[in-house]
Coordinates of C-alpha atoms in Angstrom, one line a residue:
X1 CA 211.1 122.9 273.8
X2 CA 210.1 125.5 271.2
X3 CA 209.1 129.0 272.4
X4 CA 206.0 130.1 270.4
X5 CA 204.5 133.6 270.5
X6 CA 200.9 133.7 269.6
X7 CA 200.1 137.2 268.2
X8 CA 196.5 138.3 267.8
X9 CA 195.1 141.7 267.3
X10 CA 191.7 141.2 269.1
X11 CA 191.5 138.7 272.0
X12 CA 187.8 138.2 271.8
X13 CA 185.5 135.1 271.9
X14 CA 185.1 134.0 268.3
X15 CA 186.3 131.0 266.4
X16 CA 189.9 132.3 265.9
X17 CA 190.3 132.8 269.6
X18 CA 189.0 129.3 270.2
X19 CA 191.6 128.0 267.7
X20 CA 194.4 129.8 269.6
X21 CA 193.2 128.6 273.0
X22 CA 192.9 125.0 271.8
X23 CA 196.5 124.9 270.5
X24 CA 197.9 126.6 273.6
X25 CA 195.8 124.4 276.0
X26 CA 197.1 121.2 274.4
X27 CA 200.7 122.2 273.7
X28 CA 201.8 124.7 276.5
X29 CA 204.4 123.3 278.9
X30 CA 204.1 119.9 277.1
X31 CA 205.7 120.4 273.7
X32 CA 206.1 124.1 273.6
X33 CA 206.4 127.2 275.9
X34 CA 203.6 129.4 274.8
X35 CA 203.4 133.2 275.1
X36 CA 200.6 135.5 274.0
X37 CA 200.6 139.1 272.8
X38 CA 197.5 141.1 271.7
X39 CA 196.3 144.6 270.9
X40 CA 192.6 144.7 271.9
X41 CA 191.5 143.3 275.2
X42 CA 189.0 140.4 275.3
X43 CA 187.9 137.2 277.2
X44 CA 190.8 135.2 275.7
X45 CA 193.3 137.1 277.8
X46 CA 191.8 135.9 281.1
X47 CA 191.4 132.4 279.8
X48 CA 195.1 132.1 278.9
X49 CA 196.2 133.6 282.2
X50 CA 194.3 130.7 283.8
X51 CA 196.6 128.4 281.9
X52 CA 199.6 130.1 283.2
X53 CA 200.6 131.8 279.9
X54 CA 202.6 135.0 280.0
X55 CA 200.6 137.8 278.4
X56 CA 201.8 141.0 276.7
X57 CA 200.1 143.9 275.0
X58 CA 201.4 145.4 271.8
X59 CA 199.5 148.2 270.1
X60 CA 199.1 147.3 266.4
X61 CA 197.4 150.2 264.5
X62 CA 197.8 148.8 261.0
X63 CA 199.7 146.1 259.1
X64 CA 202.7 148.4 258.5
X65 CA 203.0 149.8 262.0
X66 CA 206.7 150.2 262.4
X67 CA 206.5 150.9 266.2
X68 CA 204.7 147.5 266.6
X69 CA 207.4 145.9 264.4
X70 CA 210.0 147.1 266.8
X71 CA 208.1 146.0 269.8
X72 CA 207.5 142.5 268.4
X73 CA 211.2 142.2 267.6
X74 CA 212.1 143.4 271.1
X75 CA 209.7 141.0 272.8
X76 CA 211.0 138.1 270.7
X77 CA 214.6 138.8 271.7
X78 CA 213.7 139.2 275.3
X79 CA 211.8 135.9 275.5
X80 CA 214.0 133.9 273.1
X81 CA 211.1 133.2 270.8
X82 CA 211.6 130.6 268.1
X83 CA 208.4 131.1 266.1
X84 CA 205.5 133.6 265.9
X85 CA 202.1 132.1 265.1
X86 CA 199.8 134.8 263.6
X87 CA 196.1 134.7 262.8
X88 CA 195.2 137.8 260.7
X89 CA 196.8 139.9 258.0
X90 CA 197.7 142.8 260.4
X91 CA 199.7 140.9 262.9
X92 CA 201.1 138.7 260.1
X93 CA 202.6 141.6 258.2
X94 CA 204.0 143.1 261.4
X95 CA 205.6 139.8 262.3
X96 CA 207.2 139.3 258.9
X97 CA 208.6 142.8 258.9
X98 CA 210.1 142.1 262.3
X99 CA 212.0 139.2 260.7
X100 CA 214.0 141.8 258.8
X101 CA 215.4 142.8 262.2
X102 CA 215.7 139.3 263.5
X103 CA 215.7 136.6 260.8
X104 CA 216.2 133.8 263.3
X105 CA 212.6 134.1 264.4
X106 CA 210.3 132.1 262.1
X107 CA 206.7 133.3 261.3
X108 CA 203.8 131.0 260.6
X109 CA 200.3 132.2 259.6
X110 CA 196.9 130.7 259.9
X111 CA 194.3 132.2 257.5
X112 CA 190.7 132.0 258.9
X113 CA 188.9 133.8 256.1
X114 CA 188.0 133.4 252.5
X115 CA 188.2 136.9 251.1
X116 CA 189.5 138.5 247.9
X117 CA 192.3 140.9 248.6
X118 CA 192.6 144.2 246.7
X119 CA 195.5 144.8 244.2
X120 CA 197.9 146.5 246.6
X121 CA 197.5 143.6 249.1
X122 CA 198.0 141.0 246.4
X123 CA 201.2 142.7 245.3
X124 CA 202.3 142.9 249.0
X125 CA 201.6 139.2 249.4
X126 CA 203.8 138.3 246.6
X127 CA 206.6 140.4 248.0
X128 CA 206.3 139.3 251.6
X129 CA 205.4 135.6 251.4
X130 CA 209.2 134.6 251.1
X131 CA 209.5 135.8 254.7
X132 CA 206.9 133.3 255.9
X133 CA 208.0 129.8 257.0
X134 CA 204.7 128.1 256.5
X135 CA 201.0 128.9 256.1
X136 CA 197.9 127.1 257.3
X137 CA 194.6 127.2 255.5
X138 CA 191.7 125.8 257.6
X139 CA 189.8 124.7 254.4
X140 CA 190.5 124.0 250.8
X141 CA 188.7 127.0 249.4
X142 CA 190.8 129.1 251.8
X143 CA 194.0 127.7 250.2
X144 CA 192.6 128.5 246.7
X145 CA 191.7 132.0 247.7
X146 CA 195.2 132.7 249.2
X147 CA 196.8 131.5 246.0
X148 CA 194.6 133.9 244.0
X149 CA 195.6 136.6 246.4
X150 CA 199.3 136.2 245.5
X151 CA 200.4 133.8 248.2
X152 CA 202.9 131.1 247.3
X153 CA 200.8 127.9 247.2
X154 CA 203.9 125.7 248.0
X155 CA 203.9 127.2 251.6
X156 CA 200.2 126.5 252.2
X157 CA 199.1 123.5 254.2
X158 CA 195.4 122.6 254.7
X159 CA 194.8 121.7 258.3
X160 CA 191.1 121.5 259.3
X161 CA 189.9 122.9 262.6
X162 CA 189.2 120.3 265.2
X163 CA 187.3 119.8 268.4
X164 CA 187.4 117.2 271.2
X165 CA 184.8 114.5 270.2
X166 CA 184.7 113.0 273.6
X167 CA 184.0 116.3 275.3
X168 CA 181.2 117.2 273.0
X169 CA 179.9 113.7 272.4
X170 CA 179.3 112.7 275.9
X171 CA 175.5 112.9 276.4
X172 CA 173.9 115.3 278.9
X173 CA 170.3 116.0 279.9
X174 CA 169.5 119.3 278.3
X175 CA 167.4 122.0 280.0
X176 CA 166.7 124.0 276.8
X177 CA 163.1 122.9 276.2
X178 CA 162.2 123.3 279.9
X179 CA 163.8 126.7 280.1
X180 CA 161.8 128.1 277.1
X181 CA 158.7 126.1 277.4
X182 CA 159.2 124.0 274.3
X183 CA 157.4 120.7 274.2
X184 CA 158.8 117.4 273.0
X185 CA 156.8 117.4 269.8
X186 CA 158.3 120.6 268.6
X187 CA 161.1 120.4 266.0
X188 CA 164.0 122.6 267.3
X189 CA 166.5 124.2 265.1
X190 CA 169.6 125.9 266.7
X191 CA 172.0 128.5 265.4
X192 CA 174.9 129.7 267.6
X193 CA 176.3 132.6 265.7
X194 CA 177.4 136.1 266.5
X195 CA 175.0 138.7 265.1
X196 CA 177.2 140.2 262.5
X197 CA 176.8 141.1 258.8
X198 CA 178.3 138.0 257.4
X199 CA 176.4 135.5 259.6
X200 CA 173.3 135.5 257.4
X201 CA 170.7 135.9 260.2
X202 CA 168.4 138.0 258.0
X203 CA 168.5 135.2 255.4
X204 CA 167.7 132.6 258.1
X205 CA 164.7 134.6 259.4
X206 CA 163.4 134.9 255.9
X207 CA 163.7 131.2 255.6
X208 CA 161.7 130.6 258.8
X209 CA 159.0 132.8 257.4
X210 CA 158.9 130.7 254.2
X211 CA 158.9 127.5 256.3
X212 CA 155.9 128.7 258.3
X213 CA 154.0 128.9 255.0
X214 CA 155.0 125.4 254.1
X215 CA 154.0 123.4 257.1
X216 CA 151.7 123.2 260.1
X217 CA 154.1 121.1 262.1
X218 CA 155.3 122.7 265.3
X219 CA 158.9 124.1 265.1
X220 CA 161.1 126.6 266.8
X221 CA 164.4 128.3 265.8
X222 CA 166.7 129.1 268.7
X223 CA 169.2 131.9 268.1
X224 CA 172.0 132.1 270.6
X225 CA 174.7 134.7 271.0
X226 CA 175.0 138.5 270.9
X227 CA 176.6 141.0 268.5
X228 CA 176.1 144.4 266.8
X229 CA 173.1 143.3 264.7
X230 CA 171.1 141.6 267.4
X231 CA 168.5 144.4 267.8
X232 CA 168.2 144.7 264.0
X233 CA 167.4 140.9 263.7
X234 CA 164.9 141.1 266.6
X235 CA 163.1 143.9 264.8
X236 CA 163.0 141.9 261.6
X237 CA 161.4 138.9 263.6
X238 CA 158.9 141.3 265.2
X239 CA 158.0 143.0 261.9
X240 CA 157.5 139.5 260.2
X241 CA 155.3 138.2 263.1
X242 CA 157.7 135.4 263.8
X243 CA 158.0 135.9 267.6
X244 CA 156.2 132.6 268.1
X245 CA 158.7 130.7 266.0
X246 CA 162.1 132.3 267.0
X247 CA 163.7 132.5 270.4
X248 CA 166.7 134.7 271.3
X249 CA 168.8 133.4 274.2
X250 CA 171.5 136.0 274.3
X251 CA 175.2 134.9 274.8
X252 CA 175.4 131.4 276.3
X253 CA 178.3 129.5 277.7
X254 CA 176.3 126.2 277.9
X255 CA 176.4 125.6 274.1
X256 CA 176.5 121.8 274.7
X257 CA 173.3 122.1 276.7
X258 CA 171.7 123.8 273.7
X259 CA 173.0 121.2 271.3
X260 CA 171.4 118.3 273.2
X261 CA 168.0 120.0 273.3
X262 CA 167.9 120.5 269.6
X263 CA 167.1 118.4 266.5
X264 CA 169.3 120.1 263.9
X265 CA 172.0 122.7 263.8
X266 CA 171.7 125.6 261.2
X267 CA 174.6 127.6 259.8
X268 CA 173.6 130.5 257.5
X269 CA 176.9 132.3 257.2
X270 CA 178.3 133.8 254.1
X271 CA 182.0 134.1 255.0
X272 CA 183.1 131.3 257.3
X273 CA 186.3 129.4 256.5
X274 CA 185.6 126.3 258.7
X275 CA 183.0 126.8 261.4
X276 CA 183.9 125.5 264.9
X277 CA 180.2 125.6 265.8
X278 CA 179.3 123.2 263.0
X279 CA 182.0 120.8 264.1
X280 CA 180.9 121.0 267.7
X281 CA 177.3 120.4 266.8
X282 CA 178.3 117.3 264.7
X283 CA 180.4 116.0 267.7
X284 CA 177.2 116.3 269.8
X285 CA 175.4 114.1 267.3
X286 CA 173.4 116.8 265.5
X287 CA 172.9 116.8 261.8
X288 CA 173.6 120.1 260.1
X289 CA 172.0 122.3 257.5
X290 CA 174.4 124.9 256.2
X291 CA 174.8 127.4 253.3
X292 CA 177.1 126.0 250.6
X293 CA 179.7 128.7 251.2
X294 CA 183.4 128.8 252.2
X295 CA 184.6 125.6 253.8
X296 CA 181.2 124.1 254.6
X297 CA 181.6 121.7 251.7
X298 CA 184.7 120.2 253.3
X299 CA 182.5 119.2 256.3
X300 CA 179.3 118.3 254.6
X301 CA 179.6 116.2 251.4
X302 CA 178.7 112.9 249.9
X303 CA 181.6 111.2 251.8
X304 CA 180.7 112.4 255.3
X305 CA 176.9 112.4 254.8
X306 CA 176.3 114.3 258.0
X307 CA 174.1 117.2 256.8
X308 CA 172.5 119.1 253.9
X309 CA 173.9 122.1 252.0
X310 CA 171.7 124.9 250.7
X311 CA 172.1 127.9 248.5
X312 CA 173.1 131.0 250.4
X313 CA 170.6 133.8 250.7
X314 CA 167.9 131.5 249.1
X315 CA 165.0 131.2 251.7
X316 CA 163.3 128.6 249.6
X317 CA 166.4 126.4 249.5
X318 CA 166.8 126.6 253.3
X319 CA 163.2 126.1 254.1
X320 CA 162.9 123.1 251.8
X321 CA 166.0 121.5 253.4
X322 CA 164.6 122.0 256.9
X323 CA 161.2 120.6 255.9
X324 CA 162.9 117.6 254.3
X325 CA 164.8 116.8 257.5
X326 CA 161.8 117.6 259.7
X327 CA 159.6 115.1 257.8
X328 CA 162.2 112.3 257.2
X329 CA 163.1 110.6 260.5
X330 CA 165.2 108.0 258.7
X331 CA 167.3 110.7 257.0
X332 CA 167.7 112.5 260.3
X333 CA 168.9 109.4 262.1
X334 CA 171.3 108.5 259.2
X335 CA 172.9 112.0 259.3
X336 CA 173.2 111.8 263.1
X337 CA 174.9 108.5 262.9
X338 CA 177.6 109.9 260.6
X339 CA 178.0 113.2 262.5
X340 CA 180.3 112.0 265.4
X341 CA 182.1 109.6 263.0
X342 CA 183.0 112.6 260.7
X343 CA 184.4 114.6 263.6
X344 CA 186.5 111.7 265.0
X345 CA 188.0 110.9 261.6
X346 CA 188.4 114.4 260.0
X347 CA 187.9 117.2 262.5
X348 CA 189.4 115.8 265.6
X349 CA 191.3 118.3 267.8
X350 CA 194.2 115.8 268.3
X351 CA 194.7 115.7 264.5
X352 CA 194.7 119.5 264.3
X353 CA 197.1 120.0 267.1
X354 CA 199.5 117.2 266.0
X355 CA 199.7 118.5 262.4
X356 CA 200.1 122.1 263.6
X357 CA 202.9 121.1 266.0
X358 CA 204.7 119.2 263.3
X359 CA 204.5 122.3 261.1
X360 CA 206.1 124.3 263.9
X361 CA 209.0 121.8 263.9
X362 CA 209.2 122.0 260.1
X363 CA 209.2 125.8 260.2
X364 CA 212.0 125.8 262.8
X365 CA 214.0 123.2 260.8
X366 CA 213.6 120.6 263.6
X367 CA 213.0 116.9 263.1
X368 CA 209.4 115.7 263.3

């Protein structure tokens, strides 16, 4: 049984943490012995403790933190780690530098972002990639960006994020409309996204203002989650007199409940490699409208036919897509029909876990 150390700087509650949790939940004490080390405390720590995973804290101040390099090396020797699975550049560099002290430990990296690196990082990538066993890109554009950032493309494998289609697809009776006094005739849009600079909430609010000018039909946008820009977005909604069209729910754990009370899921993000929220919404049978950015085109395209793509930061494009779906019941039903099928065939958690585990074996030179 392989011993895998999952190393993550911040143990929060975003998509990357969901990715790590999903792998550990499916593989721990079944095909691997999982360990977890982190720098900044967050909800993931408690969730993994509930799974019986051994937890360690390692301070990681920067990608070249030599003290952290020594601590990672020491921990790997103590636990007999075969492979370190990293998620961000900081812990990835630290892990690869630790290989200079203990080459027996392999390092595998999953890249969750599509961002252009500066020149020093591109040079470092070229120098340090040989220390990497294998690399996962969660979408095709992510692979292309890594190659342009100086990473050896031969080591990059595209493995899409996945969710459990049975868990999300099993129907439930939603309390969303009753909770917020939304009647059955109102078209409900849902966005479950952390209020941060790259999530496009300002763009989405502007789109709702445009939609309000275009139709008299009743509609409501439900914004769920929290984050540093929450109050700023609330002020924007108030200033634009959209308080009758937009509801803020705060952070919610009952996301499935929200899905089953909505008519469409909206994603307005600028930098999202492959959104778990989009895939979960599709698994719940919701069609999706998303900005044509990052990996969204891997999910929504002419083959999957499960949603509509719009131009990022273009309120007219977003409003027109919403209006089209709102007024075309046949289109809405067609997209819904393909939603769950898309998840089962392309973004299934079992597929993600199996392919990742096989890459663990390949990285450690074991038979698949």
